[in-house]
mmCIF file of C-alpha atoms in Angstrom:
data_model
loop_
_atom_site.group_PDB
_atom_site.id
_atom_site.type_symbol
_atom_site.label_atom_id
_atom_site.label_comp_id
_atom_site.label_asym_id
_atom_site.label_seq_id
_atom_site.Cartn_x
_atom_site.Cartn_y
_atom_site.Cartn_z
ATOM 1 C CA ASN K 1 164.208 167.086 100.324
ATOM 2 C CA ALA K 2 164.203 166.102 96.643
ATOM 3 C CA GLY K 3 167.644 164.563 96.385
ATOM 4 C CA VAL K 4 168.794 161.931 93.922
ATOM 5 C CA MET K 5 166.446 158.972 94.272
ATOM 6 C CA GLN K 6 167.532 155.452 93.483
ATOM 7 C CA ASN K 7 165.427 152.324 93.568
ATOM 8 C CA PRO K 8 165.341 149.677 94.571
ATOM 9 C CA ARG K 9 167.700 150.086 97.523
ATOM 10 C CA HIS K 10 168.404 146.372 97.524
ATOM 11 C CA LEU K 11 168.032 143.939 94.642
ATOM 12 C CA VAL K 12 168.622 140.206 94.672
ATOM 13 C CA ARG K 13 168.907 138.284 91.423
ATOM 14 C CA ARG K 14 169.919 134.787 90.417
ATOM 15 C CA ARG K 15 172.647 134.209 87.884
ATOM 16 C CA GLY K 16 171.329 134.698 84.359
ATOM 17 C CA GLN K 17 168.505 137.050 85.320
ATOM 18 C CA GLU K 18 168.229 140.723 84.427
ATOM 19 C CA ALA K 19 168.711 143.609 86.840
ATOM 20 C CA ARG K 20 167.177 147.058 86.315
ATOM 21 C CA LEU K 21 168.342 149.936 88.475
ATOM 22 C CA ARG K 22 166.562 153.272 88.421
ATOM 23 C CA CYS K 23 167.754 156.768 89.153
ATOM 24 C CA SER K 24 165.737 159.972 89.334
ATOM 25 C CA PRO K 25 168.073 162.989 89.355
ATOM 26 C CA MET K 26 167.580 166.036 91.491
ATOM 27 C CA LYS K 27 165.030 168.504 90.215
ATOM 28 C CA GLY K 28 166.556 170.693 87.547
ATOM 29 C CA HIS K 29 169.483 168.340 86.914
ATOM 30 C CA SER K 30 169.867 167.024 83.406
ATOM 31 C CA HIS K 31 173.179 165.181 83.745
ATOM 32 C CA VAL K 32 173.373 161.697 85.224
ATOM 33 C CA TYR K 33 176.400 159.568 86.096
ATOM 34 C CA TRP K 34 176.495 155.922 87.132
ATOM 35 C CA TYR K 35 179.265 154.506 89.331
ATOM 36 C CA ARG K 36 179.929 151.016 90.689
ATOM 37 C CA GLN K 37 181.452 150.382 94.109
ATOM 38 C CA LEU K 38 182.920 147.022 95.056
ATOM 39 C CA PRO K 39 183.534 146.244 98.753
ATOM 40 C CA GLU K 40 186.557 148.063 100.206
ATOM 41 C CA GLU K 41 187.023 150.008 96.980
ATOM 42 C CA GLY K 42 186.241 153.454 95.657
ATOM 43 C CA LEU K 43 183.612 154.270 93.113
ATOM 44 C CA LYS K 44 184.396 153.426 89.497
ATOM 45 C CA PHE K 45 182.845 155.513 86.723
ATOM 46 C CA MET K 46 180.591 153.610 84.340
ATOM 47 C CA VAL K 47 178.572 155.989 82.169
ATOM 48 C CA TYR K 48 177.538 159.631 81.766
ATOM 49 C CA LEU K 49 174.194 160.524 80.211
ATOM 50 C CA GLN K 50 172.142 163.554 79.352
ATOM 51 C CA LYS K 51 168.495 163.397 78.376
ATOM 52 C CA GLU K 52 168.186 160.923 75.479
ATOM 53 C CA ASN K 53 171.957 160.847 74.937
ATOM 54 C CA ILE K 54 174.871 158.745 76.133
ATOM 55 C CA ILE K 55 177.808 161.129 76.410
ATOM 56 C CA ASP K 56 180.530 158.835 77.771
ATOM 57 C CA GLU K 57 180.277 155.110 78.351
ATOM 58 C CA SER K 58 184.008 154.450 78.611
ATOM 59 C CA GLY K 59 183.638 152.762 82.003
ATOM 60 C CA MET K 60 180.820 150.462 81.034
ATOM 61 C CA PRO K 61 181.537 146.795 80.292
ATOM 62 C CA LYS K 62 181.025 146.158 76.578
ATOM 63 C CA GLU K 63 178.645 143.274 77.090
ATOM 64 C CA ARG K 64 175.495 142.823 79.181
ATOM 65 C CA PHE K 65 175.415 146.413 80.480
ATOM 66 C CA SER K 66 173.370 149.253 79.034
ATOM 67 C CA ALA K 67 172.075 152.602 80.243
ATOM 68 C CA GLU K 68 169.470 155.081 79.132
ATOM 69 C CA PHE K 69 168.052 158.416 80.240
ATOM 70 C CA PRO K 70 164.791 158.951 78.368
ATOM 71 C CA LYS K 71 163.088 162.275 77.802
ATOM 72 C CA GLU K 72 160.542 161.339 80.441
ATOM 73 C CA GLY K 73 161.223 159.220 83.482
ATOM 74 C CA PRO K 74 164.268 158.028 85.378
ATOM 75 C CA SER K 75 167.632 156.890 84.110
ATOM 76 C CA ILE K 76 167.902 153.104 83.904
ATOM 77 C CA LEU K 77 171.012 150.960 84.280
ATOM 78 C CA ARG K 78 170.302 147.518 82.890
ATOM 79 C CA ILE K 79 172.413 144.431 83.465
ATOM 80 C CA GLN K 80 171.495 141.361 81.446
ATOM 81 C CA GLN K 81 172.393 137.777 82.347
ATOM 82 C CA VAL K 82 173.882 138.783 85.678
ATOM 83 C CA VAL K 83 176.909 136.961 87.102
ATOM 84 C CA ARG K 84 178.259 136.816 90.652
ATOM 85 C CA GLY K 85 180.891 139.440 89.813
ATOM 86 C CA ASP K 86 178.127 141.980 89.220
ATOM 87 C CA SER K 87 177.411 142.038 92.959
ATOM 88 C CA ALA K 88 178.188 145.586 94.053
ATOM 89 C CA ALA K 89 176.668 148.875 95.097
ATOM 90 C CA TYR K 90 175.617 150.992 92.128
ATOM 91 C CA PHE K 91 175.436 154.733 92.673
ATOM 92 C CA CYS K 92 173.871 157.387 90.546
ATOM 93 C CA ALA K 93 174.877 161.045 90.671
ATOM 94 C CA SER K 94 173.399 164.088 88.994
ATOM 95 C CA SER K 95 174.566 167.606 88.261
ATOM 96 C CA PRO K 96 172.898 170.665 86.801
ATOM 97 C CA LEU K 97 175.518 171.685 84.281
ATOM 98 C CA GLN K 98 178.277 170.090 82.268
ATOM 99 C CA GLY K 99 181.776 170.415 83.612
ATOM 100 C CA SER K 100 183.811 169.182 86.514
ATOM 101 C CA ASN K 101 183.273 172.293 88.601
ATOM 102 C CA GLN K 102 179.617 171.491 89.063
ATOM 103 C CA PRO K 103 179.278 169.284 92.137
ATOM 104 C CA GLN K 104 177.724 165.898 91.697
ATOM 105 C CA HIS K 105 174.982 164.883 94.093
ATOM 106 C CA PHE K 106 174.807 161.172 94.827
ATOM 107 C CA GLY K 107 171.884 158.924 95.622
ATOM 108 C CA ASP K 108 172.074 156.283 98.344
ATOM 109 C CA GLY K 109 172.708 153.513 95.842
ATOM 110 C CA THR K 110 171.293 150.145 94.906
ATOM 111 C CA ARG K 111 172.937 147.129 96.515
ATOM 112 C CA LEU K 112 172.834 144.320 93.978
ATOM 113 C CA SER K 113 173.362 140.774 95.217
ATOM 114 C CA ILE K 114 173.660 137.849 92.816
ATOM 115 C CA LEU K 115 172.850 134.409 94.162
ATOM 116 C CA GLN Q 1 196.011 151.863 86.307
ATOM 117 C CA GLN Q 2 195.281 153.496 89.653
ATOM 118 C CA GLN Q 3 195.104 157.192 88.794
ATOM 119 C CA VAL Q 4 194.289 158.383 92.301
ATOM 120 C CA LYS Q 5 196.032 156.692 95.229
ATOM 121 C CA GLN Q 6 194.673 157.276 98.722
ATOM 122 C CA SER Q 7 196.233 156.551 102.104
ATOM 123 C CA PRO Q 8 195.893 155.362 104.760
ATOM 124 C CA GLN Q 9 193.279 152.684 104.213
ATOM 125 C CA SER Q 10 192.095 153.106 107.800
ATOM 126 C CA LEU Q 11 192.705 155.659 110.510
ATOM 127 C CA ILE Q 12 191.932 155.779 114.232
ATOM 128 C CA VAL Q 13 192.033 159.147 115.976
ATOM 129 C CA GLN Q 14 191.131 160.276 119.474
ATOM 130 C CA LYS Q 15 188.374 162.828 119.902
ATOM 131 C CA GLY Q 16 189.804 166.306 119.500
ATOM 132 C CA GLY Q 17 192.744 165.118 117.425
ATOM 133 C CA ILE Q 18 193.637 165.890 113.828
ATOM 134 C CA SER Q 19 192.779 163.405 111.080
ATOM 135 C CA ILE Q 20 194.929 163.545 107.963
ATOM 136 C CA ILE Q 21 194.170 161.675 104.748
ATOM 137 C CA ASN Q 22 196.429 161.863 101.724
ATOM 138 C CA CYS Q 23 195.908 161.422 98.001
ATOM 139 C CA ALA Q 24 198.263 161.408 95.042
ATOM 140 C CA TYR Q 25 197.298 161.642 91.403
ATOM 141 C CA GLU Q 26 199.069 160.959 88.146
ATOM 142 C CA ASN Q 27 197.157 162.807 85.451
ATOM 143 C CA THR Q 28 198.195 166.477 85.347
ATOM 144 C CA ALA Q 29 195.050 167.269 83.352
ATOM 145 C CA PHE Q 30 192.898 166.853 86.477
ATOM 146 C CA ASP Q 31 191.526 170.247 87.462
ATOM 147 C CA TYR Q 32 188.971 169.582 90.188
ATOM 148 C CA PHE Q 33 189.620 167.692 93.427
ATOM 149 C CA PRO Q 34 186.618 166.963 95.674
ATOM 150 C CA TRP Q 35 186.477 165.032 98.928
ATOM 151 C CA TYR Q 36 183.435 162.945 99.788
ATOM 152 C CA GLN Q 37 182.171 161.594 103.093
ATOM 153 C CA GLN Q 38 180.221 158.349 103.089
ATOM 154 C CA PHE Q 39 178.311 156.769 105.966
ATOM 155 C CA PRO Q 40 177.305 153.080 105.890
ATOM 156 C CA GLY Q 41 174.306 152.486 103.642
ATOM 157 C CA LYS Q 42 174.457 155.992 102.203
ATOM 158 C CA GLY Q 43 175.820 157.596 99.081
ATOM 159 C CA PRO Q 44 178.910 159.818 99.067
ATOM 160 C CA ALA Q 45 178.263 163.408 100.082
ATOM 161 C CA LEU Q 46 180.463 166.240 98.873
ATOM 162 C CA LEU Q 47 182.480 167.620 101.774
ATOM 163 C CA ILE Q 48 184.872 170.138 100.264
ATOM 164 C CA ALA Q 49 186.600 170.641 96.917
ATOM 165 C CA ILE Q 50 189.595 172.511 95.539
ATOM 166 C CA ARG Q 51 190.963 173.625 92.180
ATOM 167 C CA PRO Q 52 194.705 173.531 91.372
ATOM 168 C CA ASP Q 53 195.090 177.316 91.328
ATOM 169 C CA VAL Q 54 194.627 177.350 95.114
ATOM 170 C CA SER Q 55 197.023 175.755 97.640
ATOM 171 C CA GLU Q 56 194.600 175.549 100.547
ATOM 172 C CA LYS Q 57 190.884 175.732 101.202
ATOM 173 C CA LYS Q 58 189.210 175.709 104.587
ATOM 174 C CA GLU Q 59 185.579 175.129 105.483
ATOM 175 C CA GLY Q 60 184.914 174.902 109.193
ATOM 176 C CA ARG Q 61 186.964 172.050 110.652
ATOM 177 C CA PHE Q 62 187.851 170.684 107.190
ATOM 178 C CA THR Q 63 190.894 171.863 105.212
ATOM 179 C CA ILE Q 64 192.268 170.724 101.867
ATOM 180 C CA SER Q 65 195.964 171.261 101.223
ATOM 181 C CA PHE Q 66 197.037 171.031 97.586
ATOM 182 C CA ASN Q 67 200.591 170.593 96.257
ATOM 183 C CA LYS Q 68 200.493 170.877 92.476
ATOM 184 C CA SER Q 69 204.204 170.174 91.900
ATOM 185 C CA ALA Q 70 204.053 166.990 93.965
ATOM 186 C CA LYS Q 71 200.646 166.035 92.538
ATOM 187 C CA GLN Q 72 199.322 165.484 96.038
ATOM 188 C CA PHE Q 73 196.422 166.766 98.087
ATOM 189 C CA SER Q 74 195.261 166.039 101.583
ATOM 190 C CA LEU Q 75 192.263 166.427 103.848
ATOM 191 C CA HIS Q 76 192.746 167.637 107.401
ATOM 192 C CA ILE Q 77 189.943 167.291 109.929
ATOM 193 C CA MET Q 78 190.611 169.447 112.963
ATOM 194 C CA ASP Q 79 189.106 168.698 116.381
ATOM 195 C CA SER Q 80 187.876 165.320 115.118
ATOM 196 C CA GLN Q 81 184.569 164.157 116.589
ATOM 197 C CA PRO Q 82 182.970 160.702 116.869
ATOM 198 C CA GLY Q 83 180.358 161.898 114.387
ATOM 199 C CA ASP Q 84 183.138 162.277 111.816
ATOM 200 C CA SER Q 85 183.578 158.490 111.793
ATOM 201 C CA ALA Q 86 182.906 157.546 108.188
ATOM 202 C CA THR Q 87 184.663 156.572 104.977
ATOM 203 C CA TYR Q 88 186.320 159.428 103.121
ATOM 204 C CA PHE Q 89 187.073 159.405 99.408
ATOM 205 C CA CYS Q 90 189.225 161.757 97.445
ATOM 206 C CA ALA Q 91 188.467 162.200 93.763
ATOM 207 C CA ALA Q 92 189.745 164.019 90.712
ATOM 208 C CA SER Q 93 188.172 165.019 87.431
ATOM 209 C CA ILE Q 94 188.918 166.786 84.158
ATOM 210 C CA ASN Q 95 186.598 169.497 82.993
ATOM 211 C CA ALA Q 96 186.788 168.314 79.411
ATOM 212 C CA ASN Q 97 185.492 164.916 80.484
ATOM 213 C CA ALA Q 98 182.219 166.408 81.597
ATOM 214 C CA GLY Q 99 182.669 165.858 85.272
ATOM 215 C CA LYS Q 100 183.204 162.121 85.553
ATOM 216 C CA SER Q 101 185.300 161.548 88.639
ATOM 217 C CA THR Q 102 188.159 159.163 89.387
ATOM 218 C CA PHE Q 103 188.002 158.060 93.021
ATOM 219 C CA GLY Q 104 190.582 156.871 95.496
ATOM 220 C CA ASP Q 105 189.866 153.620 97.330
ATOM 221 C CA GLY Q 106 188.739 155.345 100.508
ATOM 222 C CA THR Q 107 189.877 155.794 104.116
ATOM 223 C CA THR Q 108 187.798 154.469 106.978
ATOM 224 C CA LEU Q 109 188.081 156.965 109.827
ATOM 225 C CA THR Q 110 187.205 156.009 113.388
ATOM 226 C CA VAL Q 111 187.197 158.759 116.001
ATOM 227 C CA LYS Q 112 187.301 157.355 119.531
ATOM 228 C CA PRO Q 113 185.496 159.246 122.292
#
């Protein structure tokens, strides 16, 4: 069952450290979306990428956050100099084709905890 | 700005009853309205989705009702079962925005045996 794979499932960092979250989309999917979920809240869009391109990063904080989806390998969401407010569940979704009528398939997320 | 408002925040239903979750949206450009089911420790899973040219869509025990003029849509779960206990999210997206979704804040459903 080659669904969307995210790792690690849980990540603990101290304030000021860097966090790297990985997402491997479903086979045949070339579109990746990252969402952040705070406790008791819905998912908030962060960034949309295709291979080697950032298509929409309107939901990404301007500082400390970056994302990439290289030609080879998983998509990476990188958070530099983490702060307590970065604690959340980060979900990745993938879809095969551009457009809202193509369902997004979600991974099981990375739970990031900042000490 | 909360573009998709979901209610209630939590819902308790007896086994066999009907669960109803409501969502309202503001942006009339939205053209795709999915519902997701999420179990603890898991990612959201697509349950059912509707487009605004249809007023109702049914898949098994799950039905979406869509009211374009009121900018509202709802999920009905018929014959609710304990296994349906989960958090449900409505969402909305615009085709031109390449599928990024705006989510409601979720409804935690508990179905009592």
